[in-house]
XYZ file of C-alpha atoms in Angstrom:
759
model
C 183.067 42.592 -177.623
C 186.305 44.240 -176.300
C 188.298 42.566 -179.180
C 185.776 43.263 -181.710
C 186.150 47.205 -180.768
C 189.854 46.978 -180.531
C 189.948 48.027 -176.937
C 192.283 47.076 -174.110
C 190.737 44.373 -171.813
C 191.826 42.627 -168.443
C 190.492 39.359 -167.365
C 191.241 36.884 -164.675
C 190.721 33.085 -165.778
C 191.009 29.724 -164.064
C 193.397 27.324 -166.096
C 194.740 24.048 -165.424
C 198.469 22.980 -165.410
C 199.619 20.011 -167.467
C 199.171 17.801 -164.369
C 195.601 18.899 -164.037
C 196.340 21.705 -161.204
C 194.130 24.615 -161.211
C 195.843 27.982 -161.204
C 194.559 31.587 -161.759
C 196.093 34.019 -164.422
C 195.401 37.607 -165.226
C 195.547 38.212 -168.719
C 195.941 42.001 -170.115
C 195.311 42.233 -173.875
C 196.017 45.548 -175.690
C 195.593 46.250 -179.548
C 198.834 47.512 -181.579
C 199.412 48.715 -185.136
C 202.526 46.811 -186.463
C 203.095 48.817 -189.605
C 203.038 52.208 -187.787
C 199.807 53.181 -189.535
C 196.473 54.362 -187.756
C 194.775 51.071 -187.701
C 195.365 48.249 -185.143
C 196.483 45.056 -186.931
C 197.489 42.998 -184.013
C 196.748 41.977 -180.217
C 199.559 41.888 -177.671
C 198.567 39.455 -174.470
C 200.545 39.685 -171.169
C 199.782 36.910 -168.479
C 200.517 36.890 -164.732
C 199.695 34.079 -162.473
C 197.530 35.543 -159.690
C 196.887 32.054 -157.967
C 198.044 33.233 -154.364
C 195.866 36.387 -154.484
C 192.751 34.637 -155.475
C 193.203 31.976 -152.858
C 193.686 34.863 -150.046
C 190.512 36.542 -151.286
C 188.489 33.339 -151.116
C 189.730 32.868 -147.532
C 188.398 36.367 -146.605
C 185.271 35.773 -148.123
C 184.759 32.662 -146.281
C 185.939 34.110 -142.926
C 183.306 36.888 -143.563
C 180.619 34.606 -144.239
C 181.670 32.504 -141.109
C 181.508 35.703 -139.006
C 177.915 36.821 -140.444
C 176.610 33.308 -139.973
C 177.740 33.399 -136.156
C 176.157 36.854 -135.832
C 172.926 35.389 -137.121
C 172.971 32.237 -135.081
C 173.270 34.111 -131.930
C 169.652 34.832 -130.639
C 170.129 35.990 -127.045
C 172.823 38.839 -127.889
C 172.415 41.735 -130.163
C 175.215 42.807 -132.510
C 175.369 46.016 -134.149
C 177.951 47.340 -136.694
C 178.136 51.012 -136.416
C 179.893 53.648 -138.470
C 182.147 56.110 -136.799
C 179.301 58.594 -136.567
C 177.277 55.817 -134.909
C 175.026 55.077 -137.931
C 173.710 51.525 -137.696
C 175.292 49.549 -140.692
C 174.151 46.164 -139.597
C 171.907 44.596 -136.808
C 171.727 40.796 -136.032
C 168.471 39.016 -136.603
C 168.354 38.514 -132.819
C 166.928 42.159 -132.768
C 163.487 41.041 -133.402
C 163.429 38.751 -130.165
C 165.313 41.132 -127.632
C 164.069 44.672 -128.971
C 161.351 43.926 -131.394
C 162.777 45.314 -134.496
C 163.638 43.770 -137.805
C 167.308 44.514 -138.472
C 166.466 46.689 -141.540
C 164.416 48.824 -139.279
C 167.396 50.232 -137.569
C 169.861 50.278 -140.468
C 170.962 53.942 -141.616
C 169.512 55.375 -138.238
C 171.676 56.815 -135.432
C 172.215 54.265 -132.858
C 172.225 57.140 -130.345
C 168.704 58.011 -131.204
C 167.432 54.843 -129.751
C 169.407 55.239 -126.298
C 167.847 56.879 -123.191
C 168.767 60.568 -123.170
C 170.118 60.207 -119.573
C 172.351 57.286 -120.741
C 173.530 59.088 -124.112
C 176.790 60.593 -122.878
C 178.023 57.273 -121.437
C 177.271 55.529 -124.773
C 179.002 58.234 -126.773
C 182.110 57.737 -124.527
C 181.931 54.023 -125.475
C 181.756 54.829 -129.164
C 184.577 57.277 -129.100
C 186.925 54.703 -127.274
C 185.903 52.156 -130.127
C 186.779 54.748 -132.826
C 190.021 55.340 -131.475
C 190.590 51.758 -131.730
C 190.373 50.531 -127.972
C 188.346 47.580 -127.247
C 186.090 48.318 -124.365
C 185.677 44.903 -122.667
C 183.939 46.059 -119.177
C 180.377 45.728 -119.943
C 178.370 49.316 -119.961
C 174.830 49.464 -118.919
C 172.324 51.737 -120.715
C 168.626 51.849 -121.430
C 167.555 50.931 -125.198
C 164.382 51.953 -126.762
C 162.162 48.772 -127.581
C 159.647 48.545 -130.746
C 156.792 48.821 -128.125
C 157.831 52.112 -126.781
C 159.255 50.654 -123.386
C 162.895 50.933 -122.353
C 164.936 47.720 -122.101
C 168.030 47.510 -120.038
C 171.191 46.648 -122.209
C 174.741 45.818 -121.349
C 177.458 46.084 -124.229
C 181.016 45.745 -124.900
C 182.608 47.376 -127.985
C 185.329 46.445 -130.395
C 187.615 48.876 -132.025
C 187.077 50.204 -135.683
C 187.296 47.147 -138.162
C 189.207 48.052 -141.476
C 188.348 45.048 -143.379
C 186.434 46.343 -146.487
C 183.561 43.785 -145.932
C 183.082 44.393 -142.132
C 184.413 47.854 -141.577
C 182.975 49.704 -138.594
C 182.634 49.487 -134.778
C 181.305 46.184 -133.576
C 178.826 46.454 -130.399
C 177.911 43.315 -128.806
C 175.005 43.932 -126.389
C 172.655 41.640 -124.360
C 169.476 42.222 -122.563
C 169.503 42.690 -118.706
C 166.198 44.065 -118.183
C 164.941 41.012 -115.989
C 168.170 41.118 -113.925
C 168.124 44.767 -113.589
C 164.495 44.799 -112.552
C 165.267 41.977 -109.964
C 168.172 43.978 -108.812
C 165.905 47.093 -108.481
C 163.098 45.011 -106.672
C 165.834 43.665 -104.332
C 167.067 47.135 -103.517
C 163.667 48.425 -103.081
C 162.800 45.595 -100.836
C 166.026 46.482 -99.024
C 165.363 50.150 -98.772
C 161.789 49.505 -97.598
C 162.703 47.254 -94.990
C 165.604 49.656 -93.684
C 163.186 52.591 -94.112
C 160.110 50.781 -92.456
C 158.297 52.274 -89.506
C 158.419 49.161 -87.821
C 161.375 47.213 -86.337
C 162.450 44.138 -88.704
C 164.263 41.400 -87.166
C 165.613 38.232 -89.075
C 166.585 35.260 -87.049
C 168.211 31.795 -88.431
C 166.680 28.734 -86.620
C 169.315 26.590 -88.091
C 171.914 27.872 -86.047
C 172.238 27.389 -82.273
C 169.522 29.286 -80.096
C 167.846 30.937 -83.289
C 170.116 33.974 -83.164
C 169.432 37.570 -84.878
C 171.167 37.856 -88.055
C 169.593 41.036 -89.267
C 168.134 44.201 -87.876
C 166.998 47.436 -89.520
C 167.701 50.876 -88.369
C 164.041 51.117 -86.844
C 164.966 48.291 -84.696
C 167.728 50.536 -83.444
C 165.796 53.225 -82.556
C 163.056 51.514 -80.893
C 165.483 49.378 -78.722
C 168.548 51.635 -78.276
C 170.553 48.768 -79.461
C 173.016 48.999 -82.264
C 172.856 46.322 -84.922
C 176.142 44.664 -83.868
C 175.102 44.409 -80.372
C 171.950 42.675 -81.166
C 173.098 40.222 -84.008
C 174.174 36.771 -82.782
C 171.827 37.066 -79.730
C 168.401 35.546 -79.201
C 165.617 37.880 -79.191
C 164.682 37.157 -75.608
C 167.683 39.354 -74.459
C 165.146 42.447 -74.986
C 162.917 40.918 -72.280
C 165.530 40.841 -69.565
C 164.982 36.793 -69.432
C 161.295 37.587 -67.994
C 159.437 34.308 -68.049
C 156.221 35.243 -66.480
C 154.502 36.837 -69.667
C 151.867 34.497 -71.136
C 152.898 35.520 -74.733
C 156.264 34.523 -74.243
C 155.323 30.982 -73.853
C 153.064 31.304 -76.984
C 155.915 32.740 -78.975
C 158.489 29.988 -78.179
C 155.726 27.336 -79.055
C 155.045 29.153 -82.547
C 158.698 29.083 -83.181
C 159.327 25.352 -82.263
C 156.248 24.502 -84.528
C 157.642 26.676 -87.263
C 154.427 28.985 -87.721
C 153.171 32.620 -87.722
C 152.432 34.056 -84.273
C 151.361 37.632 -83.292
C 151.183 39.068 -79.779
C 152.264 41.917 -77.309
C 155.397 41.773 -75.486
C 156.800 43.877 -72.542
C 160.640 44.480 -73.512
C 163.197 46.737 -72.196
C 165.336 49.248 -74.110
C 169.234 49.403 -73.554
C 168.655 52.258 -71.104
C 166.389 50.031 -69.104
C 163.172 51.655 -69.953
C 160.192 49.548 -70.475
C 158.499 49.392 -73.993
C 155.704 47.429 -75.212
C 156.570 45.514 -78.480
C 153.644 44.201 -80.813
C 155.413 41.288 -82.553
C 154.271 39.454 -85.789
C 156.809 36.434 -86.705
C 156.461 34.530 -90.133
C 158.660 31.531 -91.213
C 160.535 31.724 -94.309
C 161.027 28.618 -96.242
C 163.121 27.639 -99.378
C 161.547 26.033 -102.541
C 161.947 22.517 -100.914
C 159.732 23.601 -97.948
C 162.837 23.721 -95.437
C 162.745 26.550 -92.714
C 165.420 28.820 -93.498
C 164.632 31.929 -91.487
C 162.074 33.873 -89.283
C 161.125 37.339 -89.913
C 159.871 39.624 -87.333
C 157.933 42.839 -87.576
C 158.181 44.799 -84.400
C 155.990 47.777 -83.573
C 156.487 50.100 -80.746
C 153.068 50.368 -78.885
C 154.434 52.181 -75.726
C 152.095 55.184 -76.360
C 149.062 53.112 -76.966
C 149.632 50.965 -73.769
C 150.172 54.020 -71.642
C 147.048 55.559 -73.212
C 145.143 52.311 -72.254
C 146.777 52.410 -68.741
C 145.726 56.076 -68.564
C 142.227 55.485 -69.686
C 141.615 52.466 -67.211
C 142.851 54.527 -64.477
C 140.535 57.265 -65.255
C 137.699 54.668 -65.529
C 138.388 53.157 -62.106
C 139.905 55.971 -59.960
C 138.378 59.339 -59.098
C 140.548 61.860 -60.527
C 140.423 64.342 -57.503
C 141.207 61.952 -54.634
C 143.088 59.102 -56.682
C 140.736 56.652 -54.777
C 138.858 54.030 -56.552
C 135.887 55.238 -58.105
C 132.336 53.490 -57.620
C 132.987 51.154 -60.703
C 136.076 49.795 -58.927
C 134.632 49.578 -55.662
C 131.496 47.755 -56.784
C 133.947 45.389 -58.615
C 136.127 44.653 -55.382
C 133.057 44.384 -53.249
C 131.537 41.779 -55.740
C 134.719 39.601 -55.293
C 134.999 40.197 -51.825
C 131.517 38.943 -51.358
C 132.299 36.000 -53.419
C 135.255 35.148 -51.191
C 133.253 35.600 -48.057
C 130.740 33.044 -49.345
C 133.528 30.342 -49.344
C 135.336 31.521 -46.109
C 132.248 32.354 -44.122
C 133.975 35.594 -43.231
C 131.770 38.847 -43.305
C 132.207 41.941 -45.465
C 131.162 45.424 -44.233
C 130.712 48.486 -46.276
C 130.543 51.913 -44.554
C 128.987 54.895 -46.489
C 130.301 58.126 -45.400
C 128.768 61.760 -46.073
C 130.488 64.834 -44.844
C 128.147 66.936 -42.706
C 127.036 70.312 -44.158
C 129.821 70.146 -46.792
C 128.011 72.264 -49.069
C 128.387 75.191 -46.622
C 132.333 74.863 -47.127
C 132.018 74.994 -50.842
C 129.459 78.153 -50.819
C 131.628 79.993 -48.304
C 135.136 79.117 -49.111
C 134.847 78.251 -52.568
C 134.983 74.814 -54.621
C 138.860 74.930 -54.868
C 139.004 74.905 -51.067
C 136.256 72.294 -51.071
C 138.463 69.935 -53.340
C 141.507 70.652 -50.993
C 139.538 69.472 -48.220
C 138.042 66.379 -50.078
C 141.439 65.156 -50.617
C 142.506 65.651 -47.169
C 139.606 63.746 -45.864
C 140.530 60.824 -48.376
C 143.994 60.772 -46.714
C 142.684 60.456 -43.088
C 140.163 57.916 -43.860
C 142.691 55.834 -45.827
C 145.109 55.977 -42.956
C 142.596 54.360 -40.680
C 142.351 51.164 -42.958
C 144.304 47.954 -43.174
C 146.237 47.180 -46.659
C 143.552 44.732 -47.668
C 140.884 47.226 -47.131
C 139.405 49.821 -49.833
C 138.597 53.378 -49.746
C 136.653 54.915 -52.594
C 134.904 58.049 -53.432
C 131.611 57.989 -55.071
C 131.291 61.680 -55.800
C 130.723 64.848 -54.094
C 131.283 64.541 -50.501
C 130.489 60.618 -50.299
C 133.036 57.929 -49.568
C 132.467 54.271 -48.922
C 134.801 51.775 -47.189
C 135.203 48.201 -47.891
C 136.149 45.932 -44.860
C 136.900 42.186 -45.555
C 137.185 39.250 -43.497
C 135.540 40.876 -40.440
C 133.975 38.921 -37.542
C 130.590 41.144 -37.440
C 129.391 44.823 -37.216
C 131.405 45.368 -34.137
C 134.781 45.468 -36.110
C 133.013 47.967 -38.587
C 131.829 50.161 -35.593
C 135.328 50.236 -34.418
C 136.521 51.563 -37.777
C 133.992 54.061 -37.916
C 134.908 55.355 -34.305
C 138.554 55.548 -35.494
C 137.458 57.687 -38.655
C 135.402 59.823 -36.572
C 138.290 60.728 -34.379
C 140.669 61.075 -37.339
C 138.008 63.781 -38.667
C 138.018 65.754 -35.460
C 141.126 67.749 -36.213
C 140.657 70.788 -38.130
C 141.742 70.893 -41.618
C 144.283 73.442 -42.768
C 142.890 74.742 -46.084
C 144.523 78.391 -45.949
C 141.423 80.109 -44.581
C 140.267 80.677 -42.092
C 143.657 80.694 -40.185
C 142.432 78.315 -37.381
C 141.155 75.758 -40.067
C 138.031 74.143 -40.927
C 136.236 71.495 -38.839
C 134.317 68.747 -40.556
C 132.166 65.898 -39.292
C 130.598 62.928 -41.057
C 127.849 60.585 -40.964
C 128.465 56.894 -41.208
C 126.045 54.026 -42.467
C 127.250 50.435 -41.878
C 126.035 47.505 -43.671
C 127.362 43.917 -43.187
C 127.025 41.023 -45.412
C 125.662 39.012 -42.512
C 122.654 41.336 -41.990
C 119.375 39.618 -42.230
C 118.621 36.523 -44.455
C 121.214 35.445 -46.921
C 120.640 36.962 -50.311
C 120.643 34.513 -53.117
C 121.508 36.624 -55.959
C 124.729 37.215 -57.905
C 127.586 38.912 -56.112
C 127.310 41.980 -58.512
C 123.538 42.490 -57.416
C 124.288 41.730 -53.694
C 127.090 44.381 -53.752
C 124.522 46.927 -55.029
C 122.254 45.893 -52.224
C 124.701 46.053 -49.615
C 125.814 49.541 -50.852
C 122.248 50.798 -50.726
C 121.793 49.329 -47.172
C 124.697 51.197 -46.047
C 123.409 54.537 -47.714
C 120.162 53.861 -46.022
C 121.998 53.548 -42.705
C 123.732 56.518 -43.354
C 120.800 58.605 -43.667
C 119.377 57.463 -40.501
C 122.621 58.643 -39.018
C 121.921 62.259 -40.705
C 118.375 62.176 -39.149
C 119.633 61.186 -35.852
C 121.871 64.258 -35.425
C 124.742 63.578 -37.718
C 128.408 62.970 -36.813
C 127.571 59.460 -35.926
C 126.947 56.176 -37.395
C 124.218 53.649 -37.831
C 124.190 50.066 -38.592
C 121.682 48.842 -41.223
C 118.872 46.812 -40.055
C 116.375 45.074 -42.459
C 113.572 47.141 -40.995
C 115.156 50.018 -42.653
C 114.211 48.628 -46.048
C 110.512 49.658 -45.602
C 108.558 51.642 -47.993
C 109.066 54.630 -45.727
C 112.811 54.316 -45.974
C 112.591 53.712 -49.604
C 110.702 57.061 -50.043
C 113.223 58.690 -47.963
C 116.095 57.373 -50.074
C 114.283 58.602 -53.146
C 113.607 61.830 -51.672
C 117.175 62.372 -50.759
C 118.508 61.195 -54.114
C 116.089 63.741 -55.833
C 117.898 66.535 -53.933
C 121.173 64.983 -54.919
C 120.004 64.756 -58.487
C 119.241 68.579 -58.707
C 122.591 69.410 -57.410
C 124.418 66.825 -59.620
C 122.400 67.439 -62.872
C 121.382 63.777 -62.846
C 118.049 64.774 -64.833
C 118.167 64.264 -68.370
C 115.756 65.112 -71.161
C 114.682 62.803 -74.014
C 112.825 63.846 -77.076
C 109.905 62.481 -78.860
C 108.951 63.803 -82.326
C 105.553 65.032 -83.333
C 104.868 64.174 -86.889
C 102.160 65.430 -89.287
C 99.771 62.689 -90.026
C 99.236 64.003 -93.654
C 102.765 64.327 -94.871
C 105.188 62.462 -92.182
C 107.027 65.757 -91.537
C 108.356 66.313 -88.188
C 106.585 69.269 -86.827
C 108.058 69.346 -83.266
C 109.278 67.551 -80.317
C 107.973 66.822 -76.640
C 110.527 66.997 -73.763
C 110.212 64.099 -71.674
C 112.054 64.108 -68.023
C 114.244 61.089 -67.369
C 116.306 60.625 -64.065
C 119.786 59.048 -64.719
C 119.988 57.621 -61.027
C 123.608 56.641 -60.143
C 122.439 53.358 -58.729
C 119.116 52.464 -60.365
C 119.948 53.783 -63.836
C 117.615 55.389 -65.929
C 114.229 56.037 -64.276
C 111.065 56.963 -65.759
C 108.850 60.138 -64.586
C 106.325 57.666 -63.039
C 109.031 56.554 -60.732
C 109.815 59.845 -59.255
C 107.365 62.785 -60.349
C 104.693 61.900 -57.950
C 107.162 62.354 -54.963
C 108.955 65.493 -56.774
C 105.217 66.976 -56.945
C 104.561 66.226 -53.210
C 108.085 67.636 -52.019
C 107.749 70.774 -54.171
C 110.961 69.758 -55.882
C 109.043 69.619 -59.190
C 109.251 73.447 -59.498
C 112.997 73.741 -59.543
C 113.207 70.603 -61.712
C 110.399 71.921 -64.051
C 112.248 75.221 -64.385
C 115.391 73.314 -65.472
C 113.604 71.260 -68.128
C 111.772 74.387 -69.651
C 115.317 76.102 -69.761
C 117.124 73.061 -71.125
C 114.277 72.465 -73.872
C 114.248 75.675 -75.125
C 118.010 75.742 -75.339
C 117.936 72.540 -77.211
C 115.244 73.753 -79.667
C 117.088 76.633 -80.430
C 120.063 74.778 -81.199
C 118.463 72.417 -83.612
C 116.589 75.373 -85.313
C 119.889 77.064 -85.809
C 121.369 73.912 -87.369
C 118.429 72.547 -89.081
C 117.680 73.194 -92.767
C 114.089 74.464 -93.688
C 113.401 75.737 -90.569
C 112.321 72.632 -88.891
C 111.443 71.539 -85.935
C 108.858 74.424 -85.545
C 107.891 73.864 -81.711
C 108.817 72.344 -78.331
C 106.480 70.733 -76.237
C 107.107 71.078 -72.393
C 104.829 69.851 -69.466
C 103.847 71.856 -66.729
C 103.011 70.242 -63.308
C 100.038 71.347 -61.014
C 102.477 73.006 -58.652
C 104.327 74.757 -61.543
C 101.069 76.023 -62.711
C 99.821 77.421 -59.428
C 103.070 79.546 -58.965
C 102.324 83.103 -59.276
C 105.854 83.862 -61.058
C 105.268 81.191 -63.704
C 104.700 83.806 -66.441
C 107.794 85.962 -65.553
C 109.885 82.752 -65.153
C 108.786 81.462 -68.806
C 109.225 85.165 -70.166
C 112.722 85.117 -68.844
C 113.667 81.661 -70.210
C 112.558 82.696 -73.611
C 114.691 85.651 -73.452
C 117.700 84.133 -72.343
C 117.455 81.192 -74.571
C 116.423 83.265 -77.614
C 113.693 80.895 -78.698
C 110.662 82.491 -80.236
C 107.508 82.288 -78.066
C 105.320 80.656 -80.802
C 107.996 77.785 -81.018
C 107.233 76.932 -77.451
C 104.009 74.623 -76.382
C 103.350 74.406 -72.557
C 101.316 71.205 -72.019
C 98.949 71.098 -68.966
C 96.765 67.982 -68.109
C 92.956 68.312 -68.297
C 92.782 67.786 -64.437
C 95.173 70.680 -63.847
C 93.157 72.957 -66.388
C 89.870 72.235 -64.532
C 91.264 72.575 -60.797
C 90.646 76.247 -60.559
C 88.838 77.730 -63.773
C 89.286 81.378 -63.114
C 92.895 80.995 -62.140
C 93.515 78.790 -65.057
C 92.008 81.193 -67.330
C 93.915 83.918 -65.981
C 97.240 82.090 -65.996
C 96.791 80.859 -69.683
C 95.818 84.406 -70.869
C 99.033 85.498 -69.479
C 101.081 83.092 -71.166
C 99.146 83.463 -74.480
C 100.074 87.089 -74.151
C 103.790 85.982 -74.284
C 103.124 84.201 -77.496
C 103.567 80.693 -76.422
C 101.072 77.894 -77.211
C 98.941 75.688 -74.930
C 98.213 72.169 -75.283
C 95.786 70.115 -73.239
C 97.439 66.865 -72.460
C 95.762 63.490 -72.150
C 92.489 64.988 -73.143
C 89.566 62.394 -72.771
C 90.713 61.208 -69.220
C 89.638 64.087 -67.124
C 86.167 65.715 -66.713
C 86.441 68.739 -69.041
C 83.891 71.522 -69.198
C 83.328 71.992 -72.791
C 82.214 75.738 -72.206
C 85.375 76.230 -70.189
C 87.635 74.462 -72.956
C 85.852 77.044 -75.548
C 86.771 79.982 -73.156
C 90.394 78.848 -72.800
C 93.048 79.996 -75.085
C 94.198 76.514 -76.136
C 95.988 75.378 -79.410
C 96.146 71.826 -79.228
C 94.041 68.755 -77.796
C 96.211 65.788 -77.243
C 94.262 62.527 -77.434
C 95.151 60.176 -74.630
C 96.870 57.060 -75.825
C 94.483 54.752 -74.178
C 91.664 55.659 -76.879
C 94.415 55.565 -79.777
C 95.830 52.107 -79.044
C 92.432 50.527 -79.824
C 91.192 52.645 -82.671
C 91.623 49.964 -85.294
C 89.439 47.468 -83.572
C 87.256 49.137 -81.074
C 84.442 51.141 -82.630
C 83.746 52.975 -79.286
C 87.387 54.326 -78.876
C 87.325 55.103 -82.604
C 84.115 57.138 -81.950
C 85.595 58.749 -79.112
C 88.775 59.593 -81.145
C 86.667 60.902 -84.011
C 84.384 63.038 -81.891
C 87.592 64.456 -80.163
C 89.257 65.504 -83.551
C 86.037 66.935 -84.653
C 85.739 68.930 -81.208
C 89.325 70.288 -81.858
C 88.629 71.322 -85.362
C 85.342 72.936 -84.335
C 87.159 74.893 -81.854
C 89.916 75.717 -84.390
C 92.427 73.492 -82.457
C 94.887 71.023 -83.677
C 94.472 67.282 -82.632
C 97.279 65.390 -81.574
C 97.326 61.582 -81.089
C 99.403 60.259 -78.378
C 100.680 56.553 -78.331
C 100.751 55.752 -82.166
C 102.327 52.144 -82.186
C 101.023 50.640 -85.555
C 100.445 51.508 -89.319
C 96.972 50.578 -88.848
C 96.466 53.286 -86.082
C 98.131 55.843 -88.288
C 95.895 54.944 -91.315
C 92.880 55.108 -89.268
C 93.801 58.657 -87.726
C 94.495 59.872 -91.123
C 91.131 58.800 -92.356
C 89.575 60.693 -89.471
C 91.399 63.898 -90.147
C 93.929 64.002 -87.313
C 96.625 66.500 -87.609
C 99.447 65.474 -85.626
C 100.713 62.160 -84.101
C 103.415 60.736 -81.813
C 104.340 57.448 -80.449
C 106.737 54.499 -80.640
C 105.713 53.970 -84.540
C 107.737 57.005 -85.389
C 110.302 57.220 -82.552
C 110.723 56.125 -78.807
C 111.744 58.980 -76.586
C 115.564 59.353 -77.152
C 118.593 61.576 -75.994
C 119.333 64.775 -77.759
C 122.210 63.116 -79.584
C 119.922 60.584 -81.380
C 117.320 63.184 -82.130
C 120.069 65.530 -83.492
C 121.215 62.604 -85.911
C 117.501 62.147 -86.986
C 117.090 65.902 -87.756
C 120.447 65.877 -89.678
C 119.525 63.319 -91.966
C 116.187 64.327 -92.995
C 112.945 66.348 -92.239
C 110.476 63.374 -92.940
C 110.744 60.494 -90.159
C 110.991 56.928 -91.364
C 108.340 55.079 -89.209
C 109.132 52.272 -86.951
C 112.860 53.343 -86.431
């Protein structure tokens, strides 16, 4: 076409020489006008051999193709070719496997747009060096965005700007180091966690002689006071100062020898010699082949915990004032002494000591002086004993002595004589200046007294202590400042009564009486309507005693009056507290029993008024309960007393109704609010028609007199159902709740206003 249009043309042609060899020529053809006219008439051809150049170009193309093929074959590394401004010109196919992109996804984008902002400055520096012609051979780490939005760690080197027309640009050779980086980070975090742990960390090497320490963390240094350099190379036993008597040390050695886990507490020593308790856990470390390579020990300093345990143990077994053993520890030692004496046939003696008229000291000189005196007495008593004997304080002004390995009561008497003489000197308490004189009464009981006791040592110990106590009170009755030896005859009923009466007096002084409470529940709704306060005695030896065991004696001796006042005051205070905390205003009332002696007191109304005023309990929330017998004892007096109580606003309940001899005419005249049906009738209401008739008649009587009927002793669902059918108003008994301490009742009231039967 060029010839037809008479235009110049240049072409390259592959020709053959005479011998058949190929050669390249560059032919330039131009048109000319031979006759000098305006029209081209001839062509002029100029040939130039370019075989060498063509061969050089072919070699360059071959090298480029080989380079690209090499890039394409590399699946683990990523190769980028960037322009000077960081625009991506090329990305190797391995991009998809490493970073999730197709190569064309990144072409014509800025390489820096995919680099983490915190790493961009460093990458720009690498590119600047490459543009300047410097090959960056030291790998540089940076984060590059993966196609899934996460960051991958890369390391890269860069080659300077290539000037070849086919491959011109900056070559970045990068490889994925995410796994290695994360492993390094994990290892670093683990190292930091170990170093920063709040527990001491120890690593030992059991493959070296004596299983030496090869690593300790800073917490180990803090706990033990030893620097790492001082501990590394030593066996861990250096912390125990080579102690061998600890049972746990032997267990630890066996666990190490067997290559297994172990945990336990060890007594160790700090560098400064101070004892510390170390709770240690060790675990074996094995390689992939199961070979034991190390032991890791985790060490926790539990010194504070141990000291607290020791303090609590001391408080549990020792008297805080005199530092003598208390009752618990004394009885334990007495039990062990009795066990030993049973094997050796030697006797054991207990001396029960009570200071005479100590209350006068407290009342006249104050409790601080009294405490000082008790400490001094404890010291003098202890000075009279052998090292194997025990002096203990039971409480108040009562002390007990345990004498072991004695021949009989004679030795115990000799000790009592020594102690009596030791107490003769005045006690210098500061006032009066001449000192305070104190005497004591002693009771002596020996394990050989009477017939052998075929019971456990703990029970025998309690019996021996009680015998000594009885003998001490015989000494008190004999004029004090003396001693008596227990005789079996002292265990008669009269002496048991004396013991109980004495304990009753002490119980008042020591606040041993406690109140349990039993809910009263609406039969119709199941809602708690009130509580009845029930007296219990937390006897220091006999344990929790029911009223039947001591109230008759308290009535007989007159102690029921002060006991009753204390019960009334505590019950009112408790009800006021519950009302303050309770939602919806329940419970509504508190029932308190009045004894015959209380009811006969002329100042009863004044005392009730005072207690209501001081406790802040509304009078209508107090129900005073009297038995049918008490109510009918003196009808005119009863009517007057009840009238005065009603004038205060309190409510009155007749307790155990049906067991006495009520006069219905008197009952009608008395200002009563509740009739409490005795439990003996309620128990058989479901299967005894006679009892059911009595209960039905009592409920009808109560309603006729505009009173509320309360069924006592409800224990089954059947009884409750029958009471509901008969229209009974209120019920109480084990079916709803046993009498319980105030804490239990508080939880009950705090949880709900309706009671769950049977709990």
